[in-house]
Amino acid sequence: MNKLVQRTVLTVQEYRHPLVVKLLQKGLMGTVFKSPPVVQDKLEFRPIEATLLLTESCNLACSYCYAKATTQKFAPMTREVAKAAIDLVIENAKTHKYKTAEFRFLGGGEPTLEWELIVWATNYIRFQADEAGVNHWIRLITNGVLINDEKACWIAKHIHYVTLSFDILPDLQVNRSFPNGKNSHKAVMRAAQLLCKHGVPCHFRTTISFAASDRLQEMVEFTHRYTAVKTIRFEPMAEIGRASDTEMNKPAQQAFVNAFIAAYELGKQYGIMVTCKMMTNIQRRSSRFCNVEFAVTSEGNVAGCHRYSRQNNAGFDFYHVGKWTGQQFDFDMANINALRRIDVHAFPECRNCFARWSCASGCLSARMQDGEISQTGPLCHLTQELLKFSIKEALLA
């Protein structure tokens, strides 16, 4: 047996305890001991989802941008590269048990700057998926600045889900300002209202810095009062990209936990789902937080994490796992498997953590420091406390 795992055997009386019975009923506890999950090396890379980074250019200058995006004009992704990525994912989905190909338009920069490419790629996805007999699911992650009524109407017919990057409160949205320093709050509010008007499923994705960590309830109040958005995803700021070049800091972990739970409870009163990626850990049983991503850059490079798509950013070489050759995607299986091996078994602090198979060592990109992996997890306490909270909520449901 793996030395990192201690098997706990319950007595018949313990199995009959009301708490244990409820944990079993909710699927939060197993009756049969299983070996700890281990990531096996892959002989080939067959992604069934793709992150298409259409452009490295952006129309905002966010203070904590992980990609350090600017208004500099870069060549967008070509249709040839987009087509090849779409074809590969759909072909792989044909033999997958769920027969679903997933796509998301992201940056790099701001994907809606390449609106015609989004429309073309979406139409191509729909046609190819239908021809192949597979389902498809498309998500757009955007700052919302360029969304008008016509585009919102089109999105409602063709895109399954939209993530609006928005810090909700006007004075905090200054962190997502235009390059000239003008606040983008009004523009994003307009986008939220238009998306809701057309019935587009969407949520606010809100970055929480140290300065914003005591204002989550205000954000829920604002969302309830001035928008029809019903989901807010609060995520602690990662000190990578431009955030590592400024004096901005991520929130204190216990402060985030306290503020998140208070906002969560307020959200329930208003019918607003308040969540974060740590709240989904309850559903995971794995030794690794995520699989290597098939994130295709505008230049045709393949990044194992979309946060490290720029060649001039520290960490690019570490996450670089392939490239479009002009005829096919050439994958570096040695680097893909090296990335996949970095899991809970790689970090001594994970050995005795009760959350290890749910947290799965957390988002690997958040551990990056100057191009190298830190042995210390940046959000361990926060993750543990929110796992406890999510278990409690599941038992009350």
XYZ file of C-alpha atoms in Angstrom:
397
model
C 0.000 0.000 0.000
C 1.192 3.479 -0.757
C 2.862 4.919 2.349
C 1.040 8.203 1.841
C -2.357 6.599 2.407
C -3.708 5.300 5.686
C -6.692 2.980 5.414
C -9.493 3.649 7.875
C -11.861 0.760 8.598
C -15.154 1.648 10.308
C -17.008 -0.646 12.642
C -20.594 -1.690 11.955
C -21.748 0.736 14.633
C -19.789 3.586 13.067
C -21.325 2.828 9.659
C -24.747 3.252 11.229
C -23.952 6.698 12.623
C -26.360 9.275 11.075
C -23.492 11.420 9.759
C -21.796 8.469 8.064
C -25.113 7.318 6.600
C -25.709 10.764 5.108
C -22.154 10.988 3.732
C -22.693 7.637 2.020
C -26.042 8.721 0.629
C -24.535 11.913 -0.807
C -21.690 9.970 -2.412
C -19.153 11.855 -0.294
C -17.810 8.698 1.303
C -17.045 5.280 -0.125
C -17.699 1.842 1.315
C -14.814 0.166 -0.527
C -11.180 1.147 -0.173
C -9.595 2.143 -3.459
C -5.948 2.681 -4.290
C -4.932 6.329 -4.516
C -5.367 7.773 -8.014
C -2.167 7.755 -10.032
C -1.583 9.595 -13.308
C -0.375 7.195 -15.990
C 1.823 8.311 -18.884
C 0.073 8.756 -22.216
C 1.351 7.303 -25.483
C -0.568 9.890 -27.496
C -2.387 13.161 -26.824
C -6.067 13.017 -27.839
C -7.821 16.138 -26.487
C -11.613 16.384 -26.687
C -11.643 20.070 -25.777
C -9.710 23.057 -27.050
C -8.983 26.547 -25.799
C -8.633 28.788 -28.836
C -6.542 31.867 -28.044
C -7.594 33.909 -31.046
C -5.415 36.960 -30.408
C -2.731 38.282 -28.094
C -4.075 41.845 -28.430
C -6.431 43.393 -25.882
C -8.560 46.527 -25.560
C -8.139 46.751 -21.772
C -5.086 47.079 -19.536
C -5.999 45.013 -16.473
C -3.695 45.534 -13.499
C -3.353 41.797 -12.808
C -3.514 40.337 -16.337
C -1.869 36.910 -16.258
C -0.891 37.291 -19.928
C 0.382 40.885 -19.649
C -1.831 41.664 -22.657
C -1.505 45.055 -24.361
C -3.085 46.996 -27.214
C -0.139 46.072 -29.443
C -1.417 44.655 -32.711
C -0.592 40.981 -33.147
C -1.560 38.747 -36.033
C -4.675 36.774 -35.073
C -5.034 33.016 -35.311
C -5.421 31.915 -38.913
C -8.447 29.953 -40.053
C -6.062 27.153 -40.992
C -4.899 26.742 -37.386
C -8.413 27.111 -35.966
C -9.744 24.541 -38.454
C -7.009 22.047 -37.592
C -7.662 22.370 -33.839
C -11.421 21.998 -34.325
C -10.996 18.983 -36.612
C -8.670 17.260 -34.144
C -11.001 17.688 -31.159
C -14.095 16.580 -33.074
C -12.290 13.536 -34.460
C -11.211 12.539 -30.941
C -14.727 13.111 -29.594
C -16.140 10.564 -32.051
C -14.609 7.691 -30.079
C -14.967 9.203 -26.600
C -17.667 7.795 -24.333
C -19.476 11.153 -24.048
C -19.124 12.017 -27.757
C -18.893 15.721 -26.919
C -16.369 18.209 -28.283
C -15.830 21.286 -26.120
C -14.394 24.629 -27.163
C -13.759 27.950 -25.513
C -12.716 31.268 -27.011
C -10.268 33.023 -24.721
C -7.112 35.149 -24.636
C -4.159 35.797 -24.840
C -5.940 39.009 -25.363
C -9.636 39.784 -25.889
C -11.240 37.227 -28.233
C -14.088 39.482 -29.406
C -11.506 41.689 -31.143
C -11.560 38.899 -33.735
C -15.336 38.726 -34.022
C -15.418 37.476 -37.615
C -13.104 34.629 -36.637
C -15.392 33.699 -33.724
C -18.378 33.587 -36.082
C -16.508 31.539 -38.679
C -15.080 29.098 -36.110
C -18.443 28.657 -34.401
C -20.194 27.895 -37.679
C -17.429 25.455 -38.589
C -17.690 23.709 -35.198
C -21.442 23.304 -35.550
C -21.190 21.936 -39.091
C -18.325 19.531 -38.390
C -19.830 18.254 -35.138
C -23.122 17.579 -36.895
C -21.361 15.758 -39.740
C -19.398 13.654 -37.233
C -22.429 12.832 -35.107
C -21.012 14.340 -31.927
C -22.313 16.962 -29.535
C -20.551 20.289 -29.139
C -20.340 22.894 -26.402
C -18.907 26.396 -26.864
C -17.993 28.946 -24.217
C -16.841 32.547 -24.620
C -14.674 34.242 -21.986
C -14.710 38.008 -22.578
C -14.298 41.397 -20.959
C -17.584 42.338 -22.643
C -16.514 45.761 -23.877
C -17.336 45.096 -27.535
C -20.655 43.298 -27.021
C -23.555 45.225 -28.535
C -27.178 44.206 -29.084
C -26.498 42.541 -32.433
C -23.626 40.479 -31.042
C -25.570 39.526 -27.912
C -28.395 38.290 -30.127
C -25.955 36.187 -32.172
C -24.327 34.815 -29.012
C -27.728 33.723 -27.709
C -28.208 31.569 -30.805
C -24.722 30.082 -31.093
C -22.731 30.184 -27.820
C -23.700 27.938 -24.916
C -22.165 29.958 -22.081
C -20.441 33.300 -21.496
C -18.024 34.256 -18.756
C -17.841 38.016 -18.190
C -14.608 39.129 -16.550
C -15.916 41.857 -14.266
C -15.024 43.180 -10.816
C -18.629 44.371 -10.324
C -18.097 47.454 -8.123
C -17.271 50.653 -10.050
C -14.247 51.613 -7.938
C -12.772 48.089 -8.189
C -13.364 47.840 -11.941
C -10.608 50.441 -12.310
C -8.308 47.404 -12.195
C -9.825 46.508 -15.576
C -9.514 49.947 -17.133
C -8.984 51.002 -20.727
C -5.368 51.726 -21.718
C -6.054 55.467 -21.272
C -7.084 54.846 -17.665
C -10.824 55.234 -18.244
C -12.977 52.891 -16.177
C -14.642 50.119 -18.227
C -17.489 49.597 -15.740
C -20.289 51.120 -17.852
C -19.264 49.138 -20.919
C -19.282 45.810 -19.072
C -22.579 46.599 -17.337
C -24.089 47.236 -20.766
C -22.787 43.846 -21.937
C -24.270 42.086 -18.893
C -27.649 43.708 -19.460
C -27.666 42.795 -23.157
C -26.677 39.176 -22.527
C -29.406 38.814 -19.897
C -31.922 40.526 -22.197
C -31.282 37.865 -24.836
C -31.307 35.015 -22.323
C -27.632 34.104 -22.615
C -26.438 31.868 -19.742
C -23.581 33.805 -18.169
C -21.757 34.612 -14.971
C -19.416 37.219 -13.579
C -15.867 36.010 -13.078
C -14.435 38.339 -10.438
C -10.798 38.533 -9.389
C -10.327 39.173 -5.683
C -7.180 41.008 -4.630
C -6.205 41.875 -1.077
C -7.920 45.264 -1.469
C -11.198 43.646 -2.554
C -11.273 40.758 -0.073
C -13.718 42.390 2.360
C -16.198 43.529 -0.299
C -17.708 40.324 -1.643
C -21.075 40.956 -0.023
C -21.180 44.408 -1.630
C -20.625 42.724 -4.992
C -23.522 40.343 -4.418
C -25.744 43.275 -3.401
C -24.739 45.239 -6.501
C -25.343 42.253 -8.780
C -28.776 41.679 -7.276
C -29.780 45.339 -7.442
C -28.537 46.301 -10.880
C -28.284 43.148 -13.021
C -30.125 39.908 -13.784
C -26.956 37.797 -13.542
C -27.509 34.796 -11.266
C -23.984 33.423 -10.791
C -20.808 35.045 -9.513
C -17.492 33.244 -9.485
C -15.021 34.791 -7.052
C -11.391 33.755 -7.570
C -8.385 34.847 -5.502
C -5.891 36.826 -7.551
C -2.880 34.831 -8.728
C 0.436 36.636 -8.423
C 1.511 35.850 -11.965
C 1.837 37.894 -15.128
C 1.292 41.621 -14.632
C 0.157 41.077 -11.032
C 3.688 39.979 -10.153
C 5.017 43.302 -11.504
C 2.777 45.481 -9.338
C 2.224 46.041 -5.642
C -1.093 44.182 -5.753
C -1.360 41.186 -3.444
C -3.630 38.188 -3.276
C -6.122 38.157 -0.380
C -5.285 36.698 3.022
C -6.633 33.139 2.924
C -8.852 33.152 6.010
C -10.155 36.598 5.103
C -11.219 35.247 1.708
C -12.882 32.220 3.326
C -14.872 34.399 5.741
C -15.898 36.869 3.042
C -16.762 34.110 0.576
C -19.034 32.268 3.018
C -20.816 35.505 3.957
C -21.315 36.328 0.264
C -22.464 32.764 -0.427
C -25.135 32.998 2.278
C -26.291 36.386 1.005
C -26.395 35.027 -2.529
C -28.755 32.257 -1.434
C -31.174 34.901 -0.162
C -31.166 36.600 -3.556
C -31.149 33.458 -5.711
C -27.585 34.117 -6.821
C -25.115 31.247 -6.930
C -21.796 32.330 -5.418
C -18.983 29.952 -6.246
C -15.265 29.543 -6.890
C -13.146 26.735 -8.276
C -12.323 25.490 -4.757
C -16.040 24.810 -4.207
C -15.961 22.274 -7.052
C -13.211 20.240 -5.389
C -15.883 18.186 -3.617
C -16.671 16.556 -6.973
C -13.075 15.552 -7.747
C -11.257 12.293 -6.966
C -7.876 12.669 -8.575
C -4.197 13.100 -7.928
C -3.953 16.002 -10.407
C -6.028 19.181 -10.588
C -6.438 19.227 -14.364
C -5.295 17.461 -17.490
C -2.777 19.099 -19.774
C -4.742 21.724 -21.681
C -4.952 21.872 -25.458
C -4.601 25.652 -25.598
C -3.795 26.787 -29.123
C -2.185 30.203 -29.440
C -2.647 32.633 -32.292
C 0.826 31.618 -33.524
C -0.065 27.921 -33.578
C 1.816 26.956 -30.442
C 0.150 24.559 -28.004
C 0.294 25.453 -24.315
C -0.513 23.010 -21.535
C -2.009 25.991 -19.665
C -3.644 28.995 -21.328
C -2.077 31.303 -18.741
C 1.339 30.668 -20.252
C 0.713 31.228 -23.946
C 3.071 34.152 -24.582
C 6.592 33.274 -25.609
C 8.055 36.219 -23.708
C 6.430 35.219 -20.400
C 8.207 33.160 -17.758
C 6.740 29.675 -17.804
C 6.108 29.453 -21.563
C 8.846 26.879 -22.159
C 7.663 24.842 -19.173
C 4.115 24.617 -20.576
C 4.961 24.435 -24.270
C 3.677 21.025 -25.408
C 3.287 21.259 -29.157
C 3.024 23.286 -32.343
C 1.091 23.408 -35.596
C 3.531 22.364 -38.342
C 1.404 23.478 -41.269
C 0.087 19.948 -41.762
C -0.640 18.655 -38.270
C -0.172 19.350 -34.569
C 3.151 17.941 -33.423
C 2.931 17.135 -29.688
C 5.845 16.818 -27.280
C 4.728 13.702 -25.394
C 7.756 13.811 -23.080
C 6.791 17.292 -21.878
C 3.082 16.405 -21.707
C 3.810 13.409 -19.494
C 6.296 15.389 -17.401
C 3.551 17.936 -16.673
C 1.016 15.233 -15.877
C 3.378 13.616 -13.354
C 3.369 16.757 -11.208
C 0.568 15.873 -8.817
C -0.043 15.294 -5.104
C 2.781 12.742 -5.014
C 5.251 15.502 -5.936
C 4.604 17.744 -2.932
C 5.516 16.661 0.629
C 2.928 19.026 2.133
C 0.160 17.055 0.398
C 1.018 13.755 2.118
C -1.039 14.229 5.244
C -3.631 16.660 3.899
C -7.208 15.389 4.141
C -8.088 17.358 1.000
C -5.386 15.905 -1.229
C -7.583 13.780 -3.537
C -10.142 16.587 -3.872
C -7.694 19.463 -4.213
C -5.290 17.287 -6.258
C -2.452 19.723 -5.390
C -4.400 22.665 -6.799
C -3.953 24.616 -10.011
C -0.375 24.023 -11.109
C -0.124 27.419 -12.784
C -0.683 29.127 -9.414
C 2.463 27.413 -8.108
C 4.652 28.943 -10.812
C 7.297 31.361 -9.548
C 9.820 32.747 -12.035
C 9.245 29.831 -14.362
C 9.603 27.136 -11.710
C 7.160 25.148 -9.570
C 6.957 26.122 -5.909
C 6.786 23.276 -3.392
C 4.465 25.396 -1.249
C 0.839 25.654 -2.322
C -0.364 29.280 -2.370
C -3.933 28.570 -1.205
C -3.821 25.409 0.924
C -5.651 26.773 3.984
C -8.306 28.419 1.836
C -8.803 25.196 -0.121
C -9.136 23.068 3.012
C -11.659 25.398 4.638
C -13.849 25.674 1.540
C -13.817 21.906 1.099
C -15.115 21.569 4.659
C -17.752 24.191 3.901
C -18.837 22.534 0.640
C -19.202 19.182 2.418
C -21.360 20.861 5.054
C -23.520 22.440 2.338
C -23.878 19.119 0.544
C -25.075 17.463 3.749
C -27.672 20.188 4.278
C -28.993 19.988 0.730
